[in-house]
CSV table of C-alpha atoms and ligand atoms in Angstrom, one decimal:
chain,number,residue,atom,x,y,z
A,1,UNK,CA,-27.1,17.4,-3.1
A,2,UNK,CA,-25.6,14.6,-4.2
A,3,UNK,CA,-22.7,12.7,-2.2
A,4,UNK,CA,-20.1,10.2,-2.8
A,5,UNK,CA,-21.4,6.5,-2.6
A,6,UNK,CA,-20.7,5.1,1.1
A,7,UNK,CA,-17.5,3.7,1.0
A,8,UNK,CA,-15.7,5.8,-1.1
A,9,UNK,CA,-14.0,9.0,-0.8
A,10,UNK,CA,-12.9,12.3,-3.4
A,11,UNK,CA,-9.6,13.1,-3.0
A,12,UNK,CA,-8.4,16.9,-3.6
A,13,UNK,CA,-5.7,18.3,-5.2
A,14,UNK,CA,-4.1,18.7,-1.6
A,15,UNK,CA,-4.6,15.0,-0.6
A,16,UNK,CA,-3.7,13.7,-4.2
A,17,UNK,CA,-0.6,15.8,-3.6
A,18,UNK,CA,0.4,13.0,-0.3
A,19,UNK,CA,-1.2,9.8,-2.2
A,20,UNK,CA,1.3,10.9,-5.3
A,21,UNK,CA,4.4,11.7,-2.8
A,22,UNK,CA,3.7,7.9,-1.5
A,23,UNK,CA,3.0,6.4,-4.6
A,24,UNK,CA,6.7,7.6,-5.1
A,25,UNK,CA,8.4,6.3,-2.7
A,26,UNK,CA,7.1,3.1,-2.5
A,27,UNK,CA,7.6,2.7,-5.8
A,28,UNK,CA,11.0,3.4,-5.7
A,29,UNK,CA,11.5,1.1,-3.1
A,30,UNK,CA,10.3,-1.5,-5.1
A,31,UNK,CA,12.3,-0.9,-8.2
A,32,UNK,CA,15.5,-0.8,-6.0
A,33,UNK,CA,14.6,-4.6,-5.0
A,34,UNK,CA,14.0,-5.1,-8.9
A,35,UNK,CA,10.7,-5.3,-9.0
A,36,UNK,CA,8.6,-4.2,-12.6
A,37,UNK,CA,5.3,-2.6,-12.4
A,38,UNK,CA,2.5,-4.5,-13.2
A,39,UNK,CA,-1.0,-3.6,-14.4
A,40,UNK,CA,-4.4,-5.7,-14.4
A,41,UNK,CA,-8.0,-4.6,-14.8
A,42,UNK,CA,-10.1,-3.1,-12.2
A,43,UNK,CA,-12.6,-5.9,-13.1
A,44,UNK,CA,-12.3,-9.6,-13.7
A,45,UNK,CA,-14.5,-12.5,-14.1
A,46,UNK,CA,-16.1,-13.7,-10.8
A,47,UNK,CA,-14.9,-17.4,-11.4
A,48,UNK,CA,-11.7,-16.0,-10.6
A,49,UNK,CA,-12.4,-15.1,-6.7
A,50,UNK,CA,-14.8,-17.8,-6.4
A,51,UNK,CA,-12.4,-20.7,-7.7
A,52,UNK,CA,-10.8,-20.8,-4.5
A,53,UNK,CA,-12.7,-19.3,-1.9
A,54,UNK,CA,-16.0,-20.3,-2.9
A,55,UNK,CA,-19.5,-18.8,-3.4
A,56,UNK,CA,-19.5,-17.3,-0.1
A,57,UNK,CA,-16.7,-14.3,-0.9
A,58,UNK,CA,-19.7,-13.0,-3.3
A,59,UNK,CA,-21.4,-11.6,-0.3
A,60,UNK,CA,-17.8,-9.5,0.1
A,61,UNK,CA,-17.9,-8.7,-3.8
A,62,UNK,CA,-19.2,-5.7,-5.9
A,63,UNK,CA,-20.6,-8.4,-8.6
A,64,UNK,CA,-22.5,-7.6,-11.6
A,65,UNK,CA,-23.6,-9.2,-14.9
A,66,UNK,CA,-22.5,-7.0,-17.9
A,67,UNK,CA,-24.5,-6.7,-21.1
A,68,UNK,CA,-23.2,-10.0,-22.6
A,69,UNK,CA,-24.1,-12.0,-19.4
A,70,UNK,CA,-21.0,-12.4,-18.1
A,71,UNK,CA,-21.1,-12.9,-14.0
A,72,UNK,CA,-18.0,-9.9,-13.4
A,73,UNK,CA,-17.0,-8.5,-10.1
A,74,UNK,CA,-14.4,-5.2,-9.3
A,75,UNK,CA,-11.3,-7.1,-8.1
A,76,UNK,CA,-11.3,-6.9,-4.1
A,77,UNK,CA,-7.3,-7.0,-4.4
A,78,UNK,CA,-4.7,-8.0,-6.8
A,79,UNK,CA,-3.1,-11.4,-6.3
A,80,UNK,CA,-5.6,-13.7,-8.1
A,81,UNK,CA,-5.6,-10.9,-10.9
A,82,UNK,CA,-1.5,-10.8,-11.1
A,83,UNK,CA,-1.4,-14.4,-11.4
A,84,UNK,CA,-4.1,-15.0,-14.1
A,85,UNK,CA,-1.5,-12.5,-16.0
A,86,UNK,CA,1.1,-14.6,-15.3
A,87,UNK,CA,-0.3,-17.6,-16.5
A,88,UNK,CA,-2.0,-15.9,-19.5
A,89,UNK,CA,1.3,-13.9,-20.7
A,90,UNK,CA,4.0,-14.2,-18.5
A,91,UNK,CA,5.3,-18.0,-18.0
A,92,UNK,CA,7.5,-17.7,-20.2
A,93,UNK,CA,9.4,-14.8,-18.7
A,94,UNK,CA,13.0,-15.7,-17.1
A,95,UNK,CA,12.7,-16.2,-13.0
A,96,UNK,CA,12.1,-15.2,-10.8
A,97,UNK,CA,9.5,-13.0,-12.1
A,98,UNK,CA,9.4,-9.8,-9.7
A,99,UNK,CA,6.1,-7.6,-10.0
A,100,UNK,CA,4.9,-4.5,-8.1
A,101,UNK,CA,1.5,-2.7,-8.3
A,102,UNK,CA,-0.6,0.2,-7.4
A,103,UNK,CA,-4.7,-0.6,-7.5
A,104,UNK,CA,-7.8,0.5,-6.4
A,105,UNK,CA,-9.3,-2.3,-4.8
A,106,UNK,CA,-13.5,-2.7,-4.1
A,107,UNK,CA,-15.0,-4.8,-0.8
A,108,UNK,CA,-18.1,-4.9,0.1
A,109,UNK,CA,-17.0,-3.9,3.8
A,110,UNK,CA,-18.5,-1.8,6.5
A,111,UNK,CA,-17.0,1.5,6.6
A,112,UNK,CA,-15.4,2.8,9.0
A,113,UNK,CA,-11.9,4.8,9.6
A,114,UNK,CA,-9.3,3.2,7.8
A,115,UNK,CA,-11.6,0.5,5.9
A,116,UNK,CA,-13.5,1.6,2.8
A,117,UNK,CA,-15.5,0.0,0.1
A,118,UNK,CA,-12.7,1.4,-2.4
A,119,UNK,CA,-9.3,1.6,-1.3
A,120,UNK,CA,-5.7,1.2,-2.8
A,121,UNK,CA,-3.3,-1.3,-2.4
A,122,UNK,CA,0.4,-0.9,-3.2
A,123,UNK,CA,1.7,-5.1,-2.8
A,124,UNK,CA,3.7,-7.1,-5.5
A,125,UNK,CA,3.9,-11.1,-6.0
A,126,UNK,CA,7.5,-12.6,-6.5
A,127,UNK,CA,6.9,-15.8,-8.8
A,128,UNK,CA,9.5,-18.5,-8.9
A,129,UNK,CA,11.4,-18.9,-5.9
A,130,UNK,CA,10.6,-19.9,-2.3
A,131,UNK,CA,14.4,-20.2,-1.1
A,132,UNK,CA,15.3,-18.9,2.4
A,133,UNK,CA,17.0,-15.4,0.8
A,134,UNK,CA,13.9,-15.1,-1.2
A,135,UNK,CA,11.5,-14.9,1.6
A,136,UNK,CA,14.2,-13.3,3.8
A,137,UNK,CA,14.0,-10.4,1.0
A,138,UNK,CA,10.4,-10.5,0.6
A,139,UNK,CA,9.9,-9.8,4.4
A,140,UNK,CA,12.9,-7.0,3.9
A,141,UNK,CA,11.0,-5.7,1.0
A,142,UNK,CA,7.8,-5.5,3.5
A,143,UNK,CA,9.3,-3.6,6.7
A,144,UNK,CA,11.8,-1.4,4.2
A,145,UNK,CA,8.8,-0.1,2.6
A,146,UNK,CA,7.0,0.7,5.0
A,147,UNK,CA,9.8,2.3,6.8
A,148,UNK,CA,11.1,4.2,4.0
A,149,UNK,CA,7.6,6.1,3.5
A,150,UNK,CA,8.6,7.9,7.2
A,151,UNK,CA,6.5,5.7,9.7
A,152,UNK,CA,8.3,5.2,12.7
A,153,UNK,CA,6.3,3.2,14.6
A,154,UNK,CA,5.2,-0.2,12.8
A,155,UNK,CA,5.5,-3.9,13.9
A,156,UNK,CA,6.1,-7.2,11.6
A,157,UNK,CA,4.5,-10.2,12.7
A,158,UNK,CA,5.6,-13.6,11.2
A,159,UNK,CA,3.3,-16.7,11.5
A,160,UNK,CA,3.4,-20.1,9.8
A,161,UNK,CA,0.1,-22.0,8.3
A,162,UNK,CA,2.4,-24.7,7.7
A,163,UNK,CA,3.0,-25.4,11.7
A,164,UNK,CA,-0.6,-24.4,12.9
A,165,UNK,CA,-1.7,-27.3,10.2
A,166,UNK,CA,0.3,-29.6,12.0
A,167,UNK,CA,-1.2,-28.6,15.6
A,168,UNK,CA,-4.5,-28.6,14.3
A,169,UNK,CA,-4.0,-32.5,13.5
A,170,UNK,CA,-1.9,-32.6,16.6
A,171,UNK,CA,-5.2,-31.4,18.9
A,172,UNK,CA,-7.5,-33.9,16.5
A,173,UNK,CA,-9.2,-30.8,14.8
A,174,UNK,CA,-11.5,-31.4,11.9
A,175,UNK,CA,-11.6,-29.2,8.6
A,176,UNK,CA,-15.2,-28.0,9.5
A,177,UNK,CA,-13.7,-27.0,13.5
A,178,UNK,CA,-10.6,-25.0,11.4
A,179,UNK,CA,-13.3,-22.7,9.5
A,180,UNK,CA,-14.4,-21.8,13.3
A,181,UNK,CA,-11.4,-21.6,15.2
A,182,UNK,CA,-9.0,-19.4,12.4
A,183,UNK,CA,-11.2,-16.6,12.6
A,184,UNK,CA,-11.0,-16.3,16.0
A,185,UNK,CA,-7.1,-17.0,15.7
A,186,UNK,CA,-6.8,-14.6,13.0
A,187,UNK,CA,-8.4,-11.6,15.0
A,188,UNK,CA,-6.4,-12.9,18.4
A,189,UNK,CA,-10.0,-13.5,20.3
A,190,UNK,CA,-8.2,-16.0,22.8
A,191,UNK,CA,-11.3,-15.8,25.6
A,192,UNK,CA,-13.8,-16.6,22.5
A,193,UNK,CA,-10.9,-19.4,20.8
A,194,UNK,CA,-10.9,-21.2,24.2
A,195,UNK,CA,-14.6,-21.7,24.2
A,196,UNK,CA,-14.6,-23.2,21.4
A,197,UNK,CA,-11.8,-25.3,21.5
A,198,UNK,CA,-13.7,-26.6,24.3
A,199,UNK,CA,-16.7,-27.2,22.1
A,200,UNK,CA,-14.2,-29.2,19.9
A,201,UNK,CA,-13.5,-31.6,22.9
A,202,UNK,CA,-9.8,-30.0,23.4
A,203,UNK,CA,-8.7,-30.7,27.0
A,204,UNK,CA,-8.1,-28.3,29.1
A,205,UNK,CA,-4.3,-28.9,29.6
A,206,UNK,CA,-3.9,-28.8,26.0
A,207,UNK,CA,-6.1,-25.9,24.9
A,208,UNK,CA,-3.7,-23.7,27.9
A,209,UNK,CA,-0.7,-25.0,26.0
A,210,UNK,CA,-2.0,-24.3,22.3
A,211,UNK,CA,-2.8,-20.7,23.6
A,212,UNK,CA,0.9,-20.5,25.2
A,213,UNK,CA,2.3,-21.5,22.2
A,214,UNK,CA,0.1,-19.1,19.9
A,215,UNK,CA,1.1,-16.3,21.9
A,216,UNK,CA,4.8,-16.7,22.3
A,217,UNK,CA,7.5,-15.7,20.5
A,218,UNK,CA,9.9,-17.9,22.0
A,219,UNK,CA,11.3,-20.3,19.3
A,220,UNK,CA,12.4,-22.8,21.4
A,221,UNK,CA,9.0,-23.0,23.1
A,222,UNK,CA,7.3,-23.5,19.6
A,223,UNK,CA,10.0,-26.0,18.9
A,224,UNK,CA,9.4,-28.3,21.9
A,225,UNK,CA,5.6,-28.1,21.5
A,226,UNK,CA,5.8,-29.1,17.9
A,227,UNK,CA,8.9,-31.7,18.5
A,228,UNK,CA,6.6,-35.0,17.8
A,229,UNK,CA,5.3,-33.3,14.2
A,230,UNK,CA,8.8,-33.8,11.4
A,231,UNK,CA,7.0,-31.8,8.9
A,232,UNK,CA,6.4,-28.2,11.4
A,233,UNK,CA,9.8,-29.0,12.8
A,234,UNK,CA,11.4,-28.4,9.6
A,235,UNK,CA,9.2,-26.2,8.6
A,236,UNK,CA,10.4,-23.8,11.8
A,237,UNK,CA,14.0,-24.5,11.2
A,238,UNK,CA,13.4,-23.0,7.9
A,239,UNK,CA,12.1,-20.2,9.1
A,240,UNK,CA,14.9,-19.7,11.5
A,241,UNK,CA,17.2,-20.1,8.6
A,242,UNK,CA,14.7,-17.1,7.0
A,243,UNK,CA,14.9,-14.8,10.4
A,244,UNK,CA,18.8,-15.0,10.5
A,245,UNK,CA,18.8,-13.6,7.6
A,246,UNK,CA,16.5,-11.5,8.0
A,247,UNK,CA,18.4,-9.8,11.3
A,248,UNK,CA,21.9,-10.7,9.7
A,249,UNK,CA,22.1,-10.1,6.3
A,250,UNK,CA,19.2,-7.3,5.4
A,251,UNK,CA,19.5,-6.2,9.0
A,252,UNK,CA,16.0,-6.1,10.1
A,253,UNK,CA,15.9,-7.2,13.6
A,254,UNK,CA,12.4,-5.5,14.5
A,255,UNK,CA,9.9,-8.7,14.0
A,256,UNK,CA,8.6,-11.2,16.1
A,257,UNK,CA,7.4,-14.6,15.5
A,258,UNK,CA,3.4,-14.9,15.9
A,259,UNK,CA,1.7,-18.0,15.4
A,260,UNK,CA,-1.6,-16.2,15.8
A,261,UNK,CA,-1.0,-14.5,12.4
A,262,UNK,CA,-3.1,-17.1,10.2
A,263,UNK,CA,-4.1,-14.4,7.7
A,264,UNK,CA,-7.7,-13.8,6.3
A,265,UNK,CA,-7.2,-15.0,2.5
A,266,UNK,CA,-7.9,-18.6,1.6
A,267,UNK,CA,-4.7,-19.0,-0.8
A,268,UNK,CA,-1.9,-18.8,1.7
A,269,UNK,CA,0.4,-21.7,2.8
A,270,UNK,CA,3.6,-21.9,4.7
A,271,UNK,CA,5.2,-18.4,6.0
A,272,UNK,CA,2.6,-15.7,6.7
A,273,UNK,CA,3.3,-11.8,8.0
A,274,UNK,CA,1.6,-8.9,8.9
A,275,UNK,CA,2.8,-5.1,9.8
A,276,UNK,CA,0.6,-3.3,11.8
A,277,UNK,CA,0.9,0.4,12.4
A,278,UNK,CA,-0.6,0.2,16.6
A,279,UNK,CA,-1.1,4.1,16.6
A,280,UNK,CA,-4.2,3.1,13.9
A,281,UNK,CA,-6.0,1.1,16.6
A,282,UNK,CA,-9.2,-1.2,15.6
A,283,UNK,CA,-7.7,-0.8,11.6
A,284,UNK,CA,-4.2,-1.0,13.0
A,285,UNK,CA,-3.1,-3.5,9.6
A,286,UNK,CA,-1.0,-1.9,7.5
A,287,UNK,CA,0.3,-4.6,5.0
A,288,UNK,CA,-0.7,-8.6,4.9
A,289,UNK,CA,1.2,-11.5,2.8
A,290,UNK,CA,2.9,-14.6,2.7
A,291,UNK,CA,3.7,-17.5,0.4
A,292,UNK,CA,0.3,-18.9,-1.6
A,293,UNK,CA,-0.8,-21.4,-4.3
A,294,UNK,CA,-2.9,-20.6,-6.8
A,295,UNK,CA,-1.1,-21.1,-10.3
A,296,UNK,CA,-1.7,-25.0,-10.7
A,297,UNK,CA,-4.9,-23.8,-9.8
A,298,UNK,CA,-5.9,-21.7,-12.3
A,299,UNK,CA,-4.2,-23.6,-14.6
A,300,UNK,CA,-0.7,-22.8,-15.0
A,301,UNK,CA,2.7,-25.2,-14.3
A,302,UNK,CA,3.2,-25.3,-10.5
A,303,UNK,CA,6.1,-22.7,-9.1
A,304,UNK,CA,6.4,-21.0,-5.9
A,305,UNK,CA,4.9,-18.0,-5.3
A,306,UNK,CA,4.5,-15.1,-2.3
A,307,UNK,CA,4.0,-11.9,-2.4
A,308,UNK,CA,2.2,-9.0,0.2
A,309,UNK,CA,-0.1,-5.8,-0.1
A,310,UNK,CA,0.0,-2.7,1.6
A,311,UNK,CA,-2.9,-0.4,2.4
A,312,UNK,CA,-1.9,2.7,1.0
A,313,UNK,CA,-5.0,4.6,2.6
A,314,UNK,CA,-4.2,3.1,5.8
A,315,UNK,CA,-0.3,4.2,5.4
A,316,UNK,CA,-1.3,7.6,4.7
A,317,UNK,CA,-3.7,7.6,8.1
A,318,UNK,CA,-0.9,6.3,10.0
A,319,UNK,CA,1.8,9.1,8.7
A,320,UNK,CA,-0.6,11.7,9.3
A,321,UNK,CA,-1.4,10.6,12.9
A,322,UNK,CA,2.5,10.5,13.6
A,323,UNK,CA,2.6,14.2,12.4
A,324,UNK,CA,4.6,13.2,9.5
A,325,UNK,CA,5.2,16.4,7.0
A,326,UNK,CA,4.3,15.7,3.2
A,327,UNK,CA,6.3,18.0,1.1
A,328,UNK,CA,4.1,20.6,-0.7
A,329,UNK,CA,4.2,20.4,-4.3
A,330,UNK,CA,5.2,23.9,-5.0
A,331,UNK,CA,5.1,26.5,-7.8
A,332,UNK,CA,8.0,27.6,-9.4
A,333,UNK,CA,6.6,31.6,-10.6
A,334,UNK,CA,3.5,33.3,-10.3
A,335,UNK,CA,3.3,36.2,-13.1
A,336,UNK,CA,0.9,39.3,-12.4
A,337,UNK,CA,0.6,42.1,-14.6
A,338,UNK,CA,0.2,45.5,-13.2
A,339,UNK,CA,-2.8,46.3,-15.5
A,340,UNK,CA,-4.3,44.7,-18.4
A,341,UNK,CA,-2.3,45.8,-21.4
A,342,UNK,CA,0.3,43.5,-19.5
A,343,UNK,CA,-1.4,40.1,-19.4
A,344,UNK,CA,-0.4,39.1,-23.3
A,345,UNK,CA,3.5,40.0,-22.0
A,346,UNK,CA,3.0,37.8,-18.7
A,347,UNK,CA,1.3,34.7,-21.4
A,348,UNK,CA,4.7,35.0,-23.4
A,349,UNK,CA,6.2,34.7,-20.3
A,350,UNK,CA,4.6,31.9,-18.6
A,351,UNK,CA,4.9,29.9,-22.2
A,352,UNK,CA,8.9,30.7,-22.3
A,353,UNK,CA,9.4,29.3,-18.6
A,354,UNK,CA,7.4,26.4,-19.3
A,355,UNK,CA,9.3,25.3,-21.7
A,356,UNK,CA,12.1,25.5,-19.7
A,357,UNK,CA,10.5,23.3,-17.1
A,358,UNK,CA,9.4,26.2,-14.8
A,359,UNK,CA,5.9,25.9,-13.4
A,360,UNK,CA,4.2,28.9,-14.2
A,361,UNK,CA,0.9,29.8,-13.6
A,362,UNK,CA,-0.2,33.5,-14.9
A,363,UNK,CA,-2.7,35.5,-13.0
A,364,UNK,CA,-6.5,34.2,-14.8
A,365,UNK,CA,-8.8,36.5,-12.8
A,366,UNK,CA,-7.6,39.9,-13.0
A,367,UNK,CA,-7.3,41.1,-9.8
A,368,UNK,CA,-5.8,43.4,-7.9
A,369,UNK,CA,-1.5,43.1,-7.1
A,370,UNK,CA,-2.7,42.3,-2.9
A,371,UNK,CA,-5.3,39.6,-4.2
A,372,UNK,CA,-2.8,38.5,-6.4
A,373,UNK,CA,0.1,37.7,-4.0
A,374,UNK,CA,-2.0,36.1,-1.5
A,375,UNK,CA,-3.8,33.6,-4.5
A,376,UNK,CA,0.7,33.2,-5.0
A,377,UNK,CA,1.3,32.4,-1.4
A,378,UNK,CA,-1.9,29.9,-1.3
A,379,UNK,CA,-0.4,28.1,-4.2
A,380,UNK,CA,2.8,28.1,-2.3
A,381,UNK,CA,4.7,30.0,-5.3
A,382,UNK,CA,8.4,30.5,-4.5
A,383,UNK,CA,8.7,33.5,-7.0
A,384,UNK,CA,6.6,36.3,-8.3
A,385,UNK,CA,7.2,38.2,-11.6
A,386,UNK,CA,5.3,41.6,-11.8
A,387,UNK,CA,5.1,43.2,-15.0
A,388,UNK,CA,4.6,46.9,-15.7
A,389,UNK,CA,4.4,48.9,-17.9
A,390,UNK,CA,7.8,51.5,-17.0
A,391,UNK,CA,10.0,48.2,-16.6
A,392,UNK,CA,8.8,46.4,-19.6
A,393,UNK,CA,9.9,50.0,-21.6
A,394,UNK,CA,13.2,48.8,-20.5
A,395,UNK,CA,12.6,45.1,-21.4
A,396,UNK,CA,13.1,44.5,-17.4
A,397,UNK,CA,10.2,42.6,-14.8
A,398,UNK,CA,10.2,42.4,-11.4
A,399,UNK,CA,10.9,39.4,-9.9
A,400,UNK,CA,9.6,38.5,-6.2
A,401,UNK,CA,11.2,36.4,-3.6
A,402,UNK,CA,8.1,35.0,-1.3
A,403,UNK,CA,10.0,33.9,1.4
A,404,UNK,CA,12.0,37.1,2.0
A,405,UNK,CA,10.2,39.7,0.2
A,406,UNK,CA,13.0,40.7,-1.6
A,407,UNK,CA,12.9,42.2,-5.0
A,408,UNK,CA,15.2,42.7,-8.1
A,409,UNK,CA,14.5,43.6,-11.6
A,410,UNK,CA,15.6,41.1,-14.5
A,411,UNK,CA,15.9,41.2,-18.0
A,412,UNK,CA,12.9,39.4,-19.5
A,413,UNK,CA,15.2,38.0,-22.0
A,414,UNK,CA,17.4,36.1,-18.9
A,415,UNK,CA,14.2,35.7,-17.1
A,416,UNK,CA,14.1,31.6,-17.9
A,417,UNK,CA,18.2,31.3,-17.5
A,418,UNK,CA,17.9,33.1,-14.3
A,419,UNK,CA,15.3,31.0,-12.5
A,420,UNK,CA,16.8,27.5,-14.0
A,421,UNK,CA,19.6,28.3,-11.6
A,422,UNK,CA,17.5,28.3,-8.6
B,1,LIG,P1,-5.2,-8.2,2.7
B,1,LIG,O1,-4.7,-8.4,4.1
B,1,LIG,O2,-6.6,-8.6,2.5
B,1,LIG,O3,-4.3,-9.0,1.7
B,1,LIG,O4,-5.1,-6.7,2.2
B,1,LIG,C1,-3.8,-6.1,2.3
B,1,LIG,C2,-4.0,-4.7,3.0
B,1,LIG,O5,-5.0,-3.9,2.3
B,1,LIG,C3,-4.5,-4.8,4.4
B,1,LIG,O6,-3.4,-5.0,5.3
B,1,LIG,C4,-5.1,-3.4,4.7
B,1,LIG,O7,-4.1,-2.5,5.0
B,1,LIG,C5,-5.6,-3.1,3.3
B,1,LIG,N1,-7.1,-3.2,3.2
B,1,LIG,C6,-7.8,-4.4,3.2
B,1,LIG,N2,-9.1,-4.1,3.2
B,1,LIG,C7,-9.2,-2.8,3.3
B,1,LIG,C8,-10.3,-1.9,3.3
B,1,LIG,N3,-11.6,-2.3,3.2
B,1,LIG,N4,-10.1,-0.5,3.4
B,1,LIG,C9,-8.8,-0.1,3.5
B,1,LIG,N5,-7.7,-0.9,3.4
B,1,LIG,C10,-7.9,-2.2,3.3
B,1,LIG,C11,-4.4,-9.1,0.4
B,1,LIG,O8,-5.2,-8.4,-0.3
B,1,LIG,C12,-3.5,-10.0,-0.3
B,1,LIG,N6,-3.8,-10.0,-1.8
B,1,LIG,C13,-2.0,-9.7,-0.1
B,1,LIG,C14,-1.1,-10.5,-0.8
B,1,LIG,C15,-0.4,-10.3,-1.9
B,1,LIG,N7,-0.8,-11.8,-0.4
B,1,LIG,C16,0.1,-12.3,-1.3
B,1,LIG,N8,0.3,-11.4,-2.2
């Protein structure tokens, strides 16, 4: 027998039913921030994730050489992608440029719940702007989201790169010890981040107060541990300016500052936020972003850019440990004939409705009227039309409710007219 390839998963009618629903909503949450839908191929040159992260991300890649001998690699998320767009087609556009997308997305990762080697991000990058209401609404965008697809329980995280930059000089910390230490930041492994801050020849005194200060989210405590650096400290009034509005003006008041959100990605600078979802536990992230650099980089004039991803696979997890009810998709009418002479009347019939935008679906199988009604009720059909042979005389049918088992006869000519007004 053969299986799907580890990593990856089939989805069936019922699951693509909940992956469409969501695809929906966040969707429409994006357009109602003005956001246009963007979309890039599922594979790119390799330059274009190695350019700034170097050779070692290959070992995270699904790489391959195609026929021409061209080093390619299936794109393990979409910002570099988005912004080699941009550059190629899109500088021209008026800003700021405001895109959204849906992707499948391939890492090399080890599986487990809520991490696969394919997966689907839904995340957008806003080009252009880096002004307080810009990121204010970018973090809006984020939580709203999220919210809006029915999780209840989710938390936003805000960190700044910008500031942990300045302590790293601050504690004497070399490039080389950074590679170390934001790994450990990055998954919160304090016991392990002490140890090796210790290894760096951080005093004891001030590794306890760099640990404080990454786990607080008292403002004014990040403020006076910071006071001697001008750059963080205006960096941090900045993103008060950012969190007032934020709780003020969009409303959002459920976040907390977290220096210990440094972010995975190699591109990011400056603000940096991540909402988990904690009922998810080990793969409890749910969406990841911040404010980056990569156009001057891949060659385009230098502008502003942020953006974040969501893990849609991860959201639906999440919803369907909260008990969260997807709506079922269902059928409009079922048709069955009451013998076989019937079925070329119950074709007509299903055709006339669907053109009326009635889903239809006509009995294929030839069954019996018992077999029938339960194959209705598994497709969750909210009508039934039986046709026989003494009512069709009469140009009548008999039409079905499923919830209450009620039935009436209707003319088959006011069939389509009859059901619109449902
Ligand atoms: P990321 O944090 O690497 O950021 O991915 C975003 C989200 O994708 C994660 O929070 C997680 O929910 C989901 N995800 C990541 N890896 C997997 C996996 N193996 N299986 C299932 N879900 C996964 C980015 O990709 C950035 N491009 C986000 C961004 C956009 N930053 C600026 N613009």
């Amino acid at each position: 027998m053969y299986q799907v390839p580890r990593g990856t998963r089939d989805f069936t009618p019922d699951e693509m039913q909940k992956r469409r629903y969501l695809e929906h909503a966040m969707a429409a949450t994006f357009t109602s921030f003005g956001y246009g839908e963007i979309q890039t191929p599922t594979f790119e040159n390799l330059e274009l994730f190695t350019v700034k992260s170097g050779e070692s991300i290959i070992n995270e890649l699904y790489t391959f050489t195609d026929k021409g001998g061209r080093a390619l690699a299936l794109r393990p998320e979409l910002t570099a992608p988005v912004i080699r767009c941009y550059i190629e087609r899109l500088q021209m556009e008026p800003k700021p440029l405001k895109l959204f997308y849906f992707g499948n997305c391939y890492r090399y990762d080890r599986p487990q719940k809520g991490r696969y080697r394919e997966f689907q991000q839904a995340g957008c990058e806003l080009i252009g702007t880096n002004t307080c209401e810009a990121t204010a609404e970018l973090l809006a965008l984020a939580y709203t989201i999220v919210k809006n697809t029915g999780l209840k329980n989710i938390r936003l995280n805000i960190g700044n790169l910008t500031i942990i930059s300045a302590i790293f000089k601050k504690l004497h910390l070399l490039k080389d010890d950074q590679k170390i230490l934001l790994p450990l930041i990055d998954k919160s492994q304090f016991d392990e981040l002490h140890i090796a801050l210790g290894d760096c020849n951080v005093s004891e005194e001030m590794i306890d107060a760099f640990l404080d200060v990454l786990q607080t989210s008292d403002i004014s405590r990040i403020r006076s541990y910071i006071a001697d650096d001008i750059t963080a400290t205006a960096e941090l009034t900045t993103m008060e300016t950012i969190l007032y509005l934020l709780k003020n003006a969009f409303h959002i008041s459920e976040f907390e500052i977290k220096l210990s959100i440094v972010r995975g990605l190699d591109y990011y600078k400056g603000i940096v936020f991540e909402i988990d979802a904690p009922i998810l536990g080990a793969e409890k992230q749910l969406c990841g972003g911040g404010s980056y650099d990569l156009v001057p980089l891949f060659g385009g004039s230098d502008v502003p850019t942020s953006g974040f991803a969501i893990g849609f696979d991860r959201t639906i997890l999440a919803l369907e440990e909260e008990g969260f009810l997807f709506p079922t998709i269902k059928l409009d009418v079922f048709i069955i004939p009451v013998n076989q002479d019937m079925n070329a009347t119950c074709i007509e019939i299903a055709q006339e409705l669907r053109s009326h935008g009635i889903s239809a679906d006509f009995d294929l199988l030839q069954r019996g009227m018992g077999k029938s009604l339960k194959y209705a009720d598994a497709k969750h059909a909210e009508k039934v039309i039986i046709v026989g042979p003494k009512e069709l005389e009469k140009k009548m049918i008999v039409l079905r409710d499923m919830k209450t088992g009620n039935q009436e006869l209707v003319s088959v000519t006011g069939i389509s007219t009859k059901l619109k007004k449902i």
